[in-house]
Amino acid sequence: MKAVILVGGEGTRLRPLTCNTVKAMVPVLNRPFLEHMICYLRSYEIRDIILTLCHLPDSIRSYFGDGSKFGVKLTYIVEESPLGTAGAVKNAQRYLDEPFFILNGDIFTDLDLGAMLAFYKQTRAKVSIALTPVENPTIYGVVETDAQGRVRHFIEKPAWGEVTTNLINAGIYLLNPEVLSGVPQDTHFMFEHHLFPQLLDKGESIYGYSSEAYWIDIGTPEKYLKLHHDLLKRYDEGLTIQYTIHPSAQTEGKVLIGSECHIGPRVRIEGPATLGPGSRIKEGAQISGTVLWRNVRVGRQAILENCIAGDNCFIGSGSFIPQGSVLGDNVVIESKSNLPPSSRIWPGTKVVKH
């Protein structure tokens, strides 16, 4: 089978992390997020993958090439302007001649694609939509189905009084390519708002495949950090990377340390935490629940708690970076600075003592 991954978005909700890095390439456990998605598809023997690109496409193409290094075949479709979810797939229609998967490029899941395919064949649906339960369905698109799973209604961001189910659109679809005839060419068009409701009005068979599998939308820094914590808690693979850690430094819990990192004396790192390649942590620093990207410098006695720091950040000695803080690339924090809670610091910013 083939799959289409929608990776054309700008990732505005994930800023400042996406000011210099396209959303599909933000590191998750020190690998681009898109690499995890490709490996996920490959685990189901889906090796023919189409990537729909728009924003900063060259960074993706230069890293993945033709896909052979990752055991897949990649085809790139670049939009001159954003076409929306359905418009982007319409743009790739010439490559799609049999039922295929579509995945939103900001979803991490371990949903069983084999079981979803079996359900699709059993129901003989034109469209199958993966559904996942959430605690607060009012911020998503709710999908109401009958007892057999056939979709009855789509309700976008319902008020609590309109909520009839906690099942939402999980951003994974199985489509018969025939339905793309309802998508206009070179037009911004959405599956959620346009095509699926139109198909429903015509009486076409749309089924929801509900699953309790792990699912998270990494569109915000809070969810991005949570994904790291969730994955590290179940991460047990052996590591072969090379790094230097002082004998007096301590790690507790699941900690992923990238290549060529240097951990100084009396440093304490509490997991779940990820240190990107080339990072330097100096004497007495304390890091807990934090994600550092590449080449981050943490000064003596600095304290970082449940925060994110982008590439090449410098955090001065004695600084305190509290929970919820997000530092873009190349940010400099002066020594003994204290950031306000939940601060977002944009790339290149130099922060003087507050």
mmCIF file of N, CA, C and O in Angstrom, residues 225 229 288-290 303-308 320-326 339-343:
data_model
loop_
_atom_site.group_PDB
_atom_site.id
_atom_site.type_symbol
_atom_site.label_atom_id
_atom_site.label_comp_id
_atom_site.label_asym_id
_atom_site.label_seq_id
_atom_site.Cartn_x
_atom_site.Cartn_y
_atom_site.Cartn_z
ATOM 1 N N LEU A 225 6.598 18.332 24.660
ATOM 2 C CA LEU A 225 7.333 17.898 25.849
ATOM 3 C C LEU A 225 6.704 16.637 26.430
ATOM 4 O O LEU A 225 7.413 15.708 26.836
ATOM 5 N N HIS A 229 8.278 12.802 27.366
ATOM 6 C CA HIS A 229 8.132 12.141 28.661
ATOM 7 C C HIS A 229 7.488 10.768 28.494
ATOM 8 O O HIS A 229 7.941 9.774 29.082
ATOM 9 N N SER A 288 15.862 18.631 35.043
ATOM 10 C CA SER A 288 14.803 17.637 35.276
ATOM 11 C C SER A 288 13.685 17.819 34.254
ATOM 12 O O SER A 288 13.262 18.945 33.968
ATOM 13 N N GLY A 289 13.241 16.705 33.682
ATOM 14 C CA GLY A 289 12.100 16.702 32.770
ATOM 15 C C GLY A 289 12.249 17.584 31.552
ATOM 16 O O GLY A 289 11.256 18.048 30.999
ATOM 17 N N THR A 290 13.465 17.801 31.096
ATOM 18 C CA THR A 290 13.758 18.833 30.098
ATOM 19 C C THR A 290 14.197 18.222 28.772
ATOM 20 O O THR A 290 14.768 17.139 28.741
ATOM 21 N N ILE A 303 19.624 25.782 36.855
ATOM 22 C CA ILE A 303 18.533 24.851 37.134
ATOM 23 C C ILE A 303 17.514 24.939 36.002
ATOM 24 O O ILE A 303 17.029 26.029 35.682
ATOM 25 N N LEU A 304 17.209 23.795 35.395
ATOM 26 C CA LEU A 304 16.212 23.720 34.324
ATOM 27 C C LEU A 304 15.153 22.705 34.719
ATOM 28 O O LEU A 304 15.480 21.556 35.033
ATOM 29 N N GLU A 305 13.887 23.116 34.683
ATOM 30 C CA GLU A 305 12.789 22.244 35.105
ATOM 31 C C GLU A 305 11.721 22.166 34.019
ATOM 32 O O GLU A 305 11.097 23.186 33.687
ATOM 33 N N ASN A 306 11.507 20.981 33.459
ATOM 34 C CA ASN A 306 10.407 20.729 32.521
ATOM 35 C C ASN A 306 10.280 21.838 31.477
ATOM 36 O O ASN A 306 9.214 22.422 31.288
ATOM 37 N N CYS A 307 11.373 22.109 30.801
ATOM 38 C CA CYS A 307 11.396 23.160 29.799
ATOM 39 C C CYS A 307 12.025 22.618 28.515
ATOM 40 O O CYS A 307 12.452 21.465 28.447
ATOM 41 N N ILE A 308 12.072 23.475 27.482
ATOM 42 C CA ILE A 308 12.628 23.095 26.186
ATOM 43 C C ILE A 308 13.607 24.182 25.757
ATOM 44 O O ILE A 308 13.294 25.379 25.866
ATOM 45 N N PHE A 320 17.842 30.210 36.328
ATOM 46 C CA PHE A 320 16.719 29.316 36.628
ATOM 47 C C PHE A 320 15.726 29.389 35.483
ATOM 48 O O PHE A 320 15.161 30.455 35.194
ATOM 49 N N ILE A 321 15.525 28.264 34.798
ATOM 50 C CA ILE A 321 14.564 28.167 33.698
ATOM 51 C C ILE A 321 13.401 27.313 34.191
ATOM 52 O O ILE A 321 13.527 26.099 34.322
ATOM 53 N N PRO A 322 12.246 27.916 34.494
ATOM 54 C CA PRO A 322 11.169 27.183 35.163
ATOM 55 C C PRO A 322 10.315 26.355 34.212
ATOM 56 O O PRO A 322 10.428 26.460 32.977
ATOM 57 N N GLN A 323 9.457 25.575 34.807
ATOM 58 C CA GLN A 323 8.548 24.708 34.071
ATOM 59 C C GLN A 323 7.730 25.508 33.060
ATOM 60 O O GLN A 323 7.217 26.577 33.364
ATOM 61 N N GLY A 324 7.605 24.953 31.861
ATOM 62 C CA GLY A 324 6.798 25.568 30.814
ATOM 63 C C GLY A 324 7.544 26.541 29.934
ATOM 64 O O GLY A 324 7.002 27.016 28.938
ATOM 65 N N SER A 325 8.804 26.858 30.253
ATOM 66 C CA SER A 325 9.568 27.796 29.431
ATOM 67 C C SER A 325 10.009 27.134 28.132
ATOM 68 O O SER A 325 10.340 25.946 28.104
ATOM 69 N N VAL A 326 10.023 27.912 27.054
ATOM 70 C CA VAL A 326 10.429 27.417 25.745
ATOM 71 C C VAL A 326 11.398 28.425 25.151
ATOM 72 O O VAL A 326 11.042 29.582 24.931
ATOM 73 N N LEU A 339 13.688 33.457 34.608
ATOM 74 C CA LEU A 339 12.616 33.691 33.644
ATOM 75 C C LEU A 339 11.262 33.575 34.330
ATOM 76 O O LEU A 339 11.096 32.796 35.268
ATOM 77 N N PRO A 340 10.263 34.331 33.860
ATOM 78 C CA PRO A 340 8.904 34.150 34.384
ATOM 79 C C PRO A 340 8.358 32.796 33.955
ATOM 80 O O PRO A 340 8.781 32.245 32.935
ATOM 81 N N PRO A 341 7.411 32.225 34.721
ATOM 82 C CA PRO A 341 6.851 30.917 34.351
ATOM 83 C C PRO A 341 6.221 30.943 32.963
ATOM 84 O O PRO A 341 5.687 31.957 32.526
ATOM 85 N N SER A 342 6.309 29.798 32.288
ATOM 86 C CA SER A 342 5.685 29.589 30.973
ATOM 87 C C SER A 342 6.088 30.655 29.961
ATOM 88 O O SER A 342 5.280 31.114 29.168
ATOM 89 N N SER A 343 7.351 31.060 29.974
ATOM 90 C CA SER A 343 7.814 32.064 29.021
ATOM 91 C C SER A 343 8.195 31.405 27.708
ATOM 92 O O SER A 343 8.680 30.283 27.680
#
